[in-house]
Amino acid sequence: MSDKIIQITEMNKWFGDFQVLKNINLEVEKNKKIVVCGPSGSGKSTLIRCINRLEEHQQGSIIVDGNELTEDTKDIEKIRAEVGMVFQQFNLFPHLSILDNCTLAPIWVKKMPKKDAEDLALQHLEKVQIADQANKYPGQLSGGQQQRCAIARALCMEPKIMLFDEPTSALDPEMIKEVLDAMVNLAKAGMTMIVVTHEMGFAKEVADEVIFMDEGMIVERAETKEFFANPKSDRTKLFLSQIL
Amino acid sequence: MNKLNFLQPDKNNLNTYLYSGVILVALSIFIVFLNSFFNKDIISFLPGSISFFLPLILGFIGLHLIRIDYSGLKFLDTINKNINTNNFNAFLSLLIVFVVIKSLPPLLSWFIIDANIAGDSKDVCTGSGACWTYIKIWFNRFMYGMYPNAEQWRINLSFIALAFLGTIGFFATEKFKKYLTLYYVVVYPVIAFFFIFFFISGGPIFFDFSYGIIAAVISIIIGFFIPSKFKMYYFIIVPITLYILLKYVFFYEELIELGKLEALEWVETGAWGGLSLTFIVSFFCLIFCFPIGLFLSLGRRSDFPIIKYFSIGMIEFWRGVPLITVLFMSSVMFPMFLPEDMFIDKLVRVIIAISLFEAAYVAEVIRGGLQALPRGQYDAAKSLGMGYWKMHILVILPQALKLVIPGIANTFLALVKDTPLIFVVGLLEIVGMLNLAKTNPEWLGFAMEGYVFASVLFFIICYAMSKYSYNLEQKYKTER
């Protein structure tokens, strides 16, 4: 078995008449950390939403951990259980406590006994340093705490891949750091990660590779140092000059 | 001493303004009070329209004088803040006080002072007030309809038992809490159904009921000793086997005859009536229309065209026709489509009709809640590997239903108040019984008392429901 955990070939996607993703080819190896950056509307979020099929692609193939994503629903749920996702708007379940947010999927999807699920959840909450908030409701937490809880929730499913869809864009500058710290720790633990973000500091610190997207295409893909030191395309240079 | 300026009362000379204002307001209320309670018009010496408006003018000036900001008197500040913030509000407050004072005496005299309740015939009702004797005499009919007096204990017993079983959830220990939802959604309605349709209606059908009860009791007792691994199969197989054994092998019917136990007398549903029928119809319609509405609302958002258009068709059809025609069709038209020898009880048909009718409304209310949820909730649930049902049951519906509690309560209240319409098929619940009683030749002319009585009952029921829904709302509130 190859250690390519995600393989996307010749993938195209349209929203109506508008083509959001054009001819995407992407391979991600196990334990690699990839940062996807680019201007808004460039299709970054759509790309990673395609990886766990929250969006359907129309052409080409996406293979996640040896399973191709198709219309077959049963398969999709199994794949989604292995792919954790963290959203820009946290999307915690407001009717459940922090602990229940984390144990819900392990108990009902993975059929884990409640006690084990709670232990696991507390362990992950401890890692992101909000174990003491476990019995509060999401509405009582700050944005940074909510996002860290969302990370813990995704981790409780013990996923093989973690997708981050602009995890810090909806946060105050002060809270960005606490979330990034949690993500750095996760990266150091060896998780395969695909992160859509504008935090170039984070990219420099943990990413193995950086992908730059514009207008639905992957414009440039390079090793992190290479990417920041001498970007090849003009579009990338322009983007970097504006963002750094 | 500061200069008095009656157009602009202020904190200096507080007492002067306060006393004069209070005196004026008190005087105005006193005039209206005398006028309405003792029929004395002490300002009748004034010309017509002035004497009519004088209390209002006096009170208005009085309220103006006591409208002093930050007076330092707590009581005065409270009044000013609540009923006397500006001239217009002061005027409205006065008007409301006067209307209440004016309307109290006639109401009191009709309801209490001139009313009769003693005695047991129409003749005692000589006063100009209400004749509560009428309600007293007919009370039994209003509660139980034409249900035979000797058998009414069955209704009482059923309702007490169901009320007891219904409140059992409040006393459940932590260990059993997790089964409560299952109990209330599945077990309780089934028990209620058995009680109403077998115990209250009685007859040969009652045997089946008692087989069922005996089978259930025996299997539950044995069930405690069965390892939990097999419990699932056990509780499906054993009660059914026991039931069949009792019915066809042990001939329980003969056992009863041997022991000289008599089966309950059969009472046809046409004889049921009064408030108890209101409860029965409302209860079953409530518990049926909710799940049907839930599925319709999910169906309407489904991706499968057949389910989607079926749901839309159902919702639009039932919302588009008046309830009275639905009831009429259920009783007159529907039997025509059934085979000759098939018979479905009138009450059952009515309950099905009302349930489907209200389900359409419930469906749209719930759909509103589903649409209010952000798409992120669906995304998050899906990204955790949940399928359609898990996502809806664990994540979407708990939130959506919480949002629509007021809307559902609204629909349920409307349902309870719609039940009197079943008179069109000849079922007489409380309002139907009232109509029957008021046309009784011996008791003509007491429609008013009857309707007031029914209104009070309906108000109590509906107010309790609305309070309960408000409590639910508070209970499930988790700050966003």
XYZ file of C-alpha atoms in Angstrom:
724
model
C 0.000 0.000 0.000
C 1.285 3.345 -0.969
C 1.449 5.947 1.712
C -0.510 8.397 -0.388
C -3.545 8.928 1.805
C -5.328 11.372 -0.474
C -5.196 11.188 -4.250
C -7.071 13.679 -6.348
C -6.811 13.370 -10.114
C -8.227 15.581 -12.839
C -10.964 16.847 -10.552
C -13.433 19.472 -11.770
C -16.339 21.018 -9.972
C -19.037 23.438 -10.998
C -21.565 25.427 -9.005
C -24.202 25.765 -11.702
C -22.403 27.276 -14.668
C -19.511 28.562 -12.631
C -16.473 26.327 -12.513
C -15.002 26.533 -9.019
C -12.316 23.884 -9.314
C -10.374 23.356 -12.491
C -8.361 20.260 -13.161
C -7.102 19.665 -9.658
C -4.330 17.113 -9.185
C -3.182 16.600 -5.643
C -1.504 13.852 -3.732
C -0.987 13.940 -0.013
C 1.254 11.512 1.774
C 0.684 10.203 5.229
C 1.749 12.432 8.125
C 2.332 15.388 5.811
C 1.097 18.820 6.795
C -0.157 20.850 3.895
C -1.210 24.473 4.006
C -3.523 25.764 1.294
C -3.565 29.493 0.770
C -4.895 31.899 -1.793
C -7.271 34.829 -2.215
C -10.947 34.498 -1.287
C -13.079 32.771 -3.866
C -10.165 30.758 -5.150
C -11.787 27.445 -4.244
C -9.640 26.476 -1.260
C -12.572 25.698 1.026
C -14.454 23.912 -1.734
C -11.415 21.746 -2.364
C -11.156 20.495 1.188
C -14.920 20.172 1.505
C -14.709 17.842 -1.498
C -12.242 15.658 0.343
C -14.921 14.484 2.770
C -17.656 14.972 0.231
C -19.514 17.778 1.883
C -19.431 18.993 -1.714
C -19.760 16.624 -4.639
C -17.322 16.837 -7.524
C -18.517 16.307 -11.061
C -15.422 15.073 -12.851
C -12.284 13.204 -11.975
C -11.645 11.086 -8.940
C -10.863 11.572 -5.277
C -9.396 8.630 -3.408
C -9.164 8.922 0.359
C -7.308 6.175 2.199
C -7.882 3.732 -0.639
C -11.603 4.446 -1.037
C -12.883 6.357 -3.992
C -15.553 8.952 -3.216
C -18.645 8.156 -5.247
C -22.401 8.182 -4.887
C -22.259 5.208 -2.530
C -23.542 6.634 0.748
C -22.509 3.880 3.136
C -18.910 4.263 2.117
C -19.032 8.027 2.507
C -19.967 7.835 6.156
C -17.093 5.493 6.876
C -14.673 7.823 5.147
C -16.056 10.874 6.887
C -15.563 9.157 10.218
C -11.867 8.897 9.368
C -11.530 12.460 8.176
C -11.876 15.061 10.900
C -12.910 18.542 9.955
C -12.707 21.882 11.733
C -14.822 24.738 10.418
C -14.423 28.472 10.283
C -17.620 28.967 12.312
C -16.769 26.171 14.817
C -20.195 24.550 14.282
C -20.381 23.108 17.757
C -23.752 21.648 18.665
C -25.271 24.354 20.878
C -27.760 22.026 22.590
C -25.038 19.793 24.024
C -22.376 20.420 26.632
C -18.734 20.508 25.560
C -18.231 16.970 26.792
C -21.348 15.697 25.002
C -20.247 17.445 21.822
C -17.090 15.380 21.944
C -18.665 12.058 22.930
C -21.703 12.187 20.613
C -20.060 10.817 17.476
C -17.822 8.204 19.185
C -20.835 6.800 21.028
C -23.328 6.785 18.175
C -21.117 6.367 15.129
C -18.282 4.235 16.463
C -20.466 2.477 19.071
C -17.965 3.190 21.803
C -19.139 2.577 25.397
C -20.080 5.844 27.082
C -17.430 5.594 29.779
C -14.618 5.048 27.276
C -15.890 7.856 25.087
C -15.895 10.244 28.020
C -12.369 9.286 29.017
C -11.213 9.775 25.464
C -12.989 13.121 25.205
C -11.465 14.394 28.443
C -8.060 13.298 27.242
C -8.434 15.301 24.031
C -9.977 18.264 25.829
C -6.984 18.178 28.132
C -4.690 18.357 25.132
C -6.363 21.513 23.895
C -6.530 22.783 27.485
C -10.259 23.148 28.018
C -10.937 20.055 30.119
C -12.107 22.336 32.920
C -14.907 23.680 30.687
C -16.258 20.224 29.861
C -19.659 20.730 31.443
C -20.382 24.142 30.001
C -22.377 24.793 26.865
C -20.760 26.171 23.709
C -22.631 29.453 24.099
C -20.805 30.101 27.382
C -17.328 29.801 25.856
C -15.161 32.282 24.004
C -14.516 31.844 20.305
C -11.027 30.469 20.822
C -12.256 27.962 23.382
C -15.060 26.894 21.058
C -12.655 26.338 18.203
C -10.345 24.287 20.417
C -13.344 22.242 21.485
C -14.189 21.724 17.823
C -10.672 20.404 17.279
C -11.056 18.051 20.248
C -14.428 16.912 18.923
C -12.909 16.003 15.579
C -9.986 14.245 17.283
C -12.306 12.092 19.373
C -13.190 10.181 16.218
C -9.476 9.347 15.986
C -9.281 10.422 12.371
C -6.438 9.665 10.020
C -6.651 13.039 8.346
C -7.610 16.425 9.745
C -9.016 19.129 7.527
C -9.025 22.727 8.745
C -11.218 25.201 6.900
C -9.908 28.641 7.887
C -9.995 27.743 11.581
C -8.836 31.145 12.808
C -10.623 33.516 10.442
C -13.566 34.136 12.750
C -11.452 34.789 15.839
C -10.000 37.770 17.635
C -6.244 38.182 17.188
C -5.662 37.177 20.795
C -7.550 33.937 20.409
C -5.865 32.997 17.169
C -2.728 32.088 19.029
C -4.366 29.604 21.388
C -5.991 27.801 18.481
C -2.785 27.776 16.442
C -0.912 26.397 19.434
C -3.351 23.526 19.624
C -2.876 22.910 15.913
C 0.919 23.032 16.195
C 0.808 20.445 18.959
C -1.384 18.263 16.809
C 1.014 18.614 13.895
C 3.946 17.658 16.071
C 2.083 14.532 17.137
C 2.249 13.389 13.529
C -1.293 13.952 12.242
C -1.890 14.273 8.522
C -3.273 17.772 8.109
C -4.618 19.914 5.322
C -5.076 23.465 6.527
C -6.709 26.288 4.651
C -5.457 29.411 6.329
C -4.089 32.902 5.931
C -1.757 32.472 8.887
C 1.588 32.402 7.109
C 3.432 32.178 10.400
C 1.714 28.876 11.048
C 2.570 27.694 7.542
C 6.246 28.503 8.045
C 6.313 26.769 11.394
C 4.649 23.452 10.688
C 3.833 22.957 7.020
C 5.790 20.528 4.900
C 4.355 21.938 1.729
C 2.337 24.973 0.746
C -0.202 25.062 -2.027
C -1.231 28.338 -3.579
C -4.603 28.420 -5.320
C -6.157 31.050 -7.503
C -9.317 31.002 -9.619
C -9.965 27.335 -8.944
C -6.537 26.135 -9.986
C -3.494 25.032 -8.071
C -1.023 27.696 -9.182
C 1.951 26.560 -7.234
C 2.908 23.775 -4.931
C 6.278 23.784 -3.198
C 8.193 22.896 -0.080
C 7.533 25.492 2.563
C 10.970 27.112 2.536
C 11.100 27.102 -1.224
C 7.599 28.596 -1.408
C 8.395 31.575 0.755
C 11.994 32.048 -0.404
C 11.546 32.010 -4.149
C 8.017 31.584 -5.411
C 7.924 30.735 -9.085
C 4.773 32.268 -10.498
C 4.068 35.986 -10.567
C 0.646 35.500 -9.043
C 2.179 33.856 -5.993
C 4.743 36.625 -5.680
C 1.996 39.225 -5.797
C -0.053 37.369 -3.183
C 2.900 36.939 -0.866
C 3.939 40.550 -1.205
C 0.480 41.597 -0.114
C 0.016 39.195 2.733
C 3.451 39.300 4.365
C -40.270 78.483 48.941
C -39.982 78.027 45.243
C -42.539 79.303 42.825
C -45.250 76.784 41.981
C -45.530 75.952 38.301
C -48.406 73.561 37.771
C -47.503 72.994 34.138
C -44.066 71.735 35.064
C -44.071 69.870 38.382
C -40.604 69.394 39.800
C -38.892 68.042 42.855
C -39.036 71.271 44.815
C -42.492 71.575 46.393
C -42.781 67.824 45.962
C -45.414 67.517 48.648
C -47.658 70.192 47.216
C -47.722 68.535 43.815
C -48.017 65.087 45.302
C -50.954 65.835 47.595
C -52.917 67.794 45.039
C -52.248 65.140 42.379
C -53.217 62.220 44.588
C -56.369 64.000 45.708
C -57.409 64.632 42.136
C -56.765 61.051 41.021
C -58.522 59.645 44.081
C -61.465 61.949 43.496
C -61.796 60.867 39.886
C -61.681 57.186 40.795
C -64.142 57.782 43.634
C -66.635 59.403 41.286
C -66.499 56.501 38.860
C -66.647 53.999 41.709
C -69.756 55.576 43.227
C -71.334 55.789 39.860
C -70.807 52.172 38.943
C -71.246 50.379 42.276
C -73.925 52.507 43.922
C -75.411 54.142 40.883
C -74.960 57.620 42.391
C -73.848 60.434 40.172
C -72.483 63.111 42.496
C -71.546 65.436 39.681
C -74.892 65.318 37.933
C -75.370 69.032 38.548
C -72.867 69.693 35.779
C -73.991 69.849 32.163
C -74.154 66.474 30.385
C -70.898 66.050 28.521
C -68.765 67.752 31.186
C -70.068 65.493 33.913
C -69.303 62.546 31.671
C -65.701 63.550 31.060
C -64.959 65.187 34.411
C -63.431 62.104 36.120
C -61.140 61.624 33.163
C -60.035 65.249 33.189
C -59.495 65.325 36.948
C -57.513 62.088 36.913
C -55.491 63.296 33.953
C -54.492 66.507 35.729
C -53.738 64.549 38.891
C -51.442 62.150 37.092
C -49.749 65.060 35.419
C -49.044 66.642 38.801
C -47.486 63.549 40.288
C -45.299 62.892 37.268
C -42.062 64.032 38.895
C -38.788 62.501 37.772
C -36.409 61.219 40.449
C -38.757 62.288 43.212
C -36.874 60.118 45.681
C -40.037 58.280 46.656
C -39.674 54.716 45.505
C -43.356 54.013 45.191
C -44.008 57.150 43.190
C -41.121 56.408 40.854
C -42.412 52.897 40.214
C -45.850 54.202 39.334
C -44.452 56.884 37.093
C -42.216 54.445 35.284
C -44.915 51.857 34.713
C -48.205 53.612 34.052
C -47.488 57.302 33.935
C -44.524 57.877 31.640
C -46.202 60.536 29.522
C -49.573 62.164 28.961
C -50.765 59.567 26.494
C -49.890 56.613 28.721
C -51.456 58.343 31.717
C -54.631 58.746 29.691
C -54.635 55.060 28.687
C -53.969 53.947 32.274
C -56.883 55.992 33.543
C -59.159 54.689 30.841
C -58.311 51.082 31.673
C -58.893 51.643 35.406
C -62.275 53.234 34.675
C -63.344 50.453 32.315
C -62.452 47.829 34.937
C -64.376 49.680 37.661
C -67.329 50.157 35.347
C -67.516 46.539 34.258
C -66.943 44.888 37.624
C -70.420 45.345 39.181
C -72.451 43.769 36.351
C -69.987 40.868 36.093
C -69.964 40.293 39.842
C -73.720 40.395 40.069
C -74.165 37.990 37.164
C -71.531 35.529 38.312
C -72.017 35.608 42.068
C -74.370 38.015 43.745
C -77.542 37.406 41.739
C -76.657 33.849 40.731
C -78.341 30.696 41.997
C -76.688 27.413 42.724
C -78.890 25.775 45.346
C -81.767 23.462 44.544
C -82.084 20.963 41.751
C -84.625 22.282 39.328
C -85.046 25.181 37.010
C -87.530 26.837 39.371
C -84.900 27.977 41.855
C -83.327 30.192 39.227
C -85.296 33.318 39.939
C -82.524 35.878 40.167
C -81.303 37.978 37.279
C -77.856 36.355 37.489
C -76.472 33.083 36.277
C -78.205 29.802 37.020
C -75.373 27.535 38.154
C -77.955 24.972 39.211
C -78.169 24.127 35.542
C -74.453 23.330 35.420
C -74.727 21.401 38.673
C -77.554 19.209 37.430
C -75.976 18.592 34.070
C -72.427 18.332 35.386
C -72.308 14.595 35.064
C -73.446 14.754 31.431
C -70.991 17.507 30.647
C -68.177 15.356 31.963
C -69.120 11.919 30.658
C -71.674 12.440 27.903
C -74.140 9.589 27.537
C -71.770 7.131 29.161
C -73.835 4.986 31.567
C -73.594 6.324 35.106
C -72.816 2.949 36.621
C -69.793 2.508 34.356
C -68.257 5.925 34.786
C -65.696 4.630 37.256
C -63.965 3.093 34.253
C -63.320 6.515 32.748
C -62.189 7.899 36.091
C -59.924 4.950 36.725
C -58.409 5.145 33.242
C -57.720 8.853 33.522
C -56.243 8.513 36.995
C -54.084 5.606 35.863
C -52.916 7.486 32.783
C -52.244 10.635 34.768
C -50.209 8.554 37.193
C -48.282 6.819 34.419
C -47.768 10.186 32.780
C -46.184 11.784 35.811
C -44.026 8.786 36.607
C -41.213 10.349 34.623
C -40.725 13.039 37.234
C -39.891 10.436 39.840
C -37.613 8.287 37.694
C -34.178 7.733 39.163
C -31.010 8.484 37.229
C -30.727 4.843 36.244
C -34.005 4.851 34.343
C -33.782 8.376 32.950
C -32.349 7.249 29.648
C -35.377 5.083 28.939
C -37.806 7.934 29.549
C -37.929 9.141 25.964
C -38.667 5.638 24.753
C -41.308 5.306 27.443
C -43.090 8.529 26.578
C -42.808 8.162 22.825
C -43.700 4.494 22.451
C -44.797 2.720 25.626
C -47.055 5.366 27.144
C -49.173 6.030 24.040
C -49.633 2.297 23.554
C -50.747 1.829 27.153
C -53.051 4.815 26.818
C -54.487 3.357 23.642
C -55.159 0.029 25.319
C -56.792 1.693 28.276
C -59.088 3.884 26.233
C -60.071 1.438 23.565
C -60.359 -1.677 25.627
C -61.069 -0.575 29.140
C -63.382 2.343 28.498
C -65.181 0.701 25.615
C -65.261 -2.709 27.322
C -67.196 -5.571 25.731
C -65.754 -8.800 24.303
C -62.783 -6.808 23.142
C -61.916 -6.412 26.813
C -60.782 -10.016 26.926
C -58.075 -9.290 24.431
C -56.992 -6.436 26.584
C -56.766 -8.555 29.684
C -54.799 -11.234 27.810
C -52.432 -8.509 26.732
C -52.058 -7.130 30.242
C -51.540 -10.554 31.771
C -49.028 -11.524 29.078
C -47.153 -8.256 29.559
C -47.060 -8.500 33.355
C -45.862 -12.099 33.337
C -43.193 -11.406 30.748
C -41.943 -8.321 32.570
C -41.626 -10.266 35.822
C -39.719 -13.081 34.136
C -37.772 -10.491 32.185
C -35.850 -9.429 35.273
C -34.125 -12.799 35.341
C -33.149 -12.905 31.692
C -29.551 -11.952 30.804
C -29.511 -8.599 29.057
C -27.948 -10.166 25.968
C -31.184 -11.945 25.081
C -33.589 -9.356 26.424
C -34.297 -7.857 23.058
C -35.502 -11.145 21.559
C -37.171 -12.112 24.784
C -39.406 -9.085 24.911
C -40.528 -9.584 21.357
C -41.172 -13.305 21.473
C -42.464 -14.086 24.961
C -45.366 -11.604 25.281
C -46.721 -12.620 21.878
C -46.424 -16.321 22.689
C -48.101 -15.835 26.041
C -50.881 -13.851 24.423
C -51.522 -16.567 21.858
C -51.381 -19.251 24.538
C -53.876 -17.399 26.704
C -56.236 -16.789 23.857
C -56.246 -20.098 22.018
C -54.899 -22.692 24.417
C -56.007 -21.791 27.919
C -59.343 -20.341 26.822
C -59.235 -17.548 29.264
C -62.790 -16.633 28.428
C -63.977 -19.867 29.933
C -61.784 -19.317 32.960
C -63.547 -16.070 33.551
C -66.941 -17.662 33.289
C -65.891 -20.367 35.685
C -64.788 -17.781 38.213
C -68.014 -15.864 37.630
C -66.029 -12.826 36.630
C -68.046 -10.699 34.316
C -66.552 -8.867 31.423
C -67.048 -5.142 31.278
C -70.186 -3.928 29.630
C -69.621 -2.696 26.121
C -70.208 1.026 25.645
C -70.229 2.176 22.048
C -68.187 5.248 21.225
C -71.335 7.119 20.192
C -72.279 7.239 23.863
C -68.972 8.669 24.938
C -68.991 12.378 25.372
C -68.461 15.431 27.462
C -65.144 16.624 28.760
C -63.751 13.088 28.877
C -64.242 12.779 25.127
C -62.546 16.141 24.652
C -59.573 14.746 26.535
C -59.556 11.480 24.622
C -59.776 13.101 21.199
C -57.216 15.802 22.030
C -54.816 13.350 23.586
C -54.757 10.933 20.687
C -54.704 13.631 18.050
C -51.787 15.283 19.821
C -49.696 12.145 20.048
C -50.479 11.058 16.493
C -50.202 14.360 14.684
C -46.762 15.130 16.061
C -44.838 12.157 14.601
C -46.802 12.330 11.345
C -46.022 16.031 11.073
C -42.391 15.357 11.870
C -42.059 12.833 9.069
C -43.918 15.066 6.641
C -41.584 17.952 7.410
C -38.525 15.760 6.886
C -40.119 14.304 3.784
C -40.684 17.719 2.312
C -36.950 18.401 2.522
C -36.005 14.981 1.198
C -33.887 14.469 -1.917
C -36.068 11.653 -3.185
C -38.698 13.107 -5.506
C -41.402 10.572 -4.612
C -41.149 11.203 -0.880
C -40.801 14.916 -1.412
C -43.837 15.332 -3.638
C -45.908 12.957 -1.552
C -45.154 15.074 1.519
C -45.866 18.323 -0.272
C -49.111 16.863 -1.586
C -50.199 15.698 1.873
C -49.342 18.983 3.547
C -50.967 21.177 0.944
C -54.059 18.996 0.713
C -54.787 18.898 4.442
C -53.949 22.548 4.892
C -56.177 23.462 2.005
C -59.447 21.966 3.219
C -61.570 23.101 6.183
C -61.612 20.793 9.184
C -65.373 20.561 9.157
C -65.407 19.082 5.657
C -62.639 16.654 6.579
C -64.689 15.428 9.531
C -67.813 15.208 7.468
C -66.055 13.204 4.768
C -64.451 10.921 7.327
C -67.851 9.962 8.612
C -70.010 10.050 5.494
C -67.800 9.524 2.457
C -65.052 7.312 3.829
C -67.224 4.281 4.700
C -68.418 4.201 1.078
C -64.916 3.300 -0.053
C -64.598 0.467 2.420
C -65.698 -3.103 1.651
C -69.182 -3.991 2.842
C -68.217 -5.986 5.883
C -65.469 -3.699 7.038
C -66.217 -1.265 9.787
C -64.033 1.315 11.400
C -65.313 3.006 14.490
C -66.518 6.572 14.064
C -64.283 7.877 16.827
C -61.239 6.231 15.283
C -62.034 7.802 11.929
C -62.442 11.201 13.522
C -59.151 10.886 15.385
C -57.352 9.870 12.205
C -58.907 12.768 10.299
C -58.002 15.400 12.891
C -54.513 13.947 13.308
C -53.775 14.148 9.595
C -55.258 17.624 9.435
C -53.175 18.980 12.301
C -50.108 17.028 11.171
C -49.958 19.242 8.087
C -49.738 22.327 10.305
C -47.207 20.719 12.635
C -45.129 19.748 9.592
C -44.879 23.324 8.407
C -44.050 24.590 11.886
C -41.250 22.044 12.239
C -39.990 22.833 8.746
C -39.626 26.428 9.862
C -37.383 25.240 12.679
C -35.348 23.033 10.357
C -34.746 25.942 8.030
C -33.640 28.178 10.863
C -30.649 25.971 11.592
C -27.383 27.061 9.989
C -25.930 24.808 7.333
C -22.816 24.403 9.456
C -24.722 22.130 11.824
C -25.437 19.715 8.986
C -21.817 19.949 7.810
C -20.451 19.295 11.286
C -22.719 16.299 11.851
C -21.845 14.850 8.446
C -18.125 15.414 8.937
C -18.314 13.296 12.088
C -19.586 10.394 10.031
C -23.261 10.567 10.910
C -25.820 9.309 8.415
C -29.159 10.918 7.711
C -31.049 9.501 10.691
C -28.282 9.888 13.230
C -27.690 13.440 12.078
C -31.355 14.332 12.399
C -32.080 12.537 15.635
C -28.939 13.598 17.493
C -28.157 17.021 16.100
C -30.774 18.621 13.902
C -34.124 17.753 15.466
C -33.205 18.506 19.091
C -32.282 22.013 18.028
C -35.074 22.521 15.525
C -37.793 21.251 17.858
C -36.523 23.471 20.635
C -36.899 26.442 18.317
C -40.459 25.572 17.380
C -41.887 24.842 20.840
C -43.995 28.045 20.736
C -45.266 27.210 17.252
C -46.118 23.638 18.179
C -47.863 24.788 21.348
C -49.844 27.153 19.174
C -50.938 24.337 16.866
C -51.780 22.060 19.780
C -53.893 24.728 21.445
C -55.749 25.255 18.196
C -56.265 21.497 17.983
C -57.788 21.282 21.453
C -60.116 24.134 20.634
C -61.040 22.528 17.305
C -62.318 19.348 18.950
C -65.882 20.678 19.436
C -66.242 20.448 15.653
C -66.653 16.688 15.949
C -70.312 17.381 16.616
C -70.812 17.284 12.836
C -70.378 13.518 12.947
C -72.586 13.150 15.991
C -69.930 12.885 18.658
C -70.776 15.190 21.522
C -67.841 16.375 23.548
C -68.347 19.134 26.064
C -69.577 21.864 23.734
C -71.724 19.324 21.926
C -73.277 18.288 25.229
C -73.929 21.948 26.008
C -75.783 22.341 22.752
C -77.791 19.266 23.557
C -78.578 20.475 27.080
C -79.611 23.940 26.040
C -82.218 22.538 23.645
C -83.703 20.357 26.370
C -87.291 21.662 26.791
C -86.974 21.697 30.568
C -83.828 23.717 30.550
C -84.349 26.282 27.832
C -82.636 29.624 28.132
C -79.417 28.748 29.908
C -77.073 28.748 26.934
C -75.048 31.571 28.457
C -74.155 29.662 31.627
C -73.174 26.633 29.582
C -70.903 28.544 27.271
C -69.280 30.407 30.154
C -68.678 27.086 31.875
C -67.135 25.578 28.740
C -65.011 28.682 28.194
C -63.648 28.459 31.706
C -62.814 24.776 31.250
C -61.146 25.348 27.896
C -59.256 28.286 29.295
C -57.919 26.206 32.165
C -56.824 23.415 29.816
C -55.259 25.751 27.276
C -53.594 27.956 29.839
C -52.056 24.917 31.481
C -50.747 23.763 28.119
C -49.326 27.142 27.293
C -47.656 27.389 30.707
C -46.210 23.936 30.211
C -44.823 24.837 26.797
C -43.234 27.933 28.284
C -41.620 25.811 30.977
C -40.280 23.443 28.343
C -38.799 26.388 26.491
C -37.012 27.547 29.612
C -35.861 24.049 30.451
C -34.168 23.437 27.112
C -32.661 26.863 26.830
C -28.900 26.730 26.471
C -27.589 30.186 25.787
C -26.302 30.640 22.336
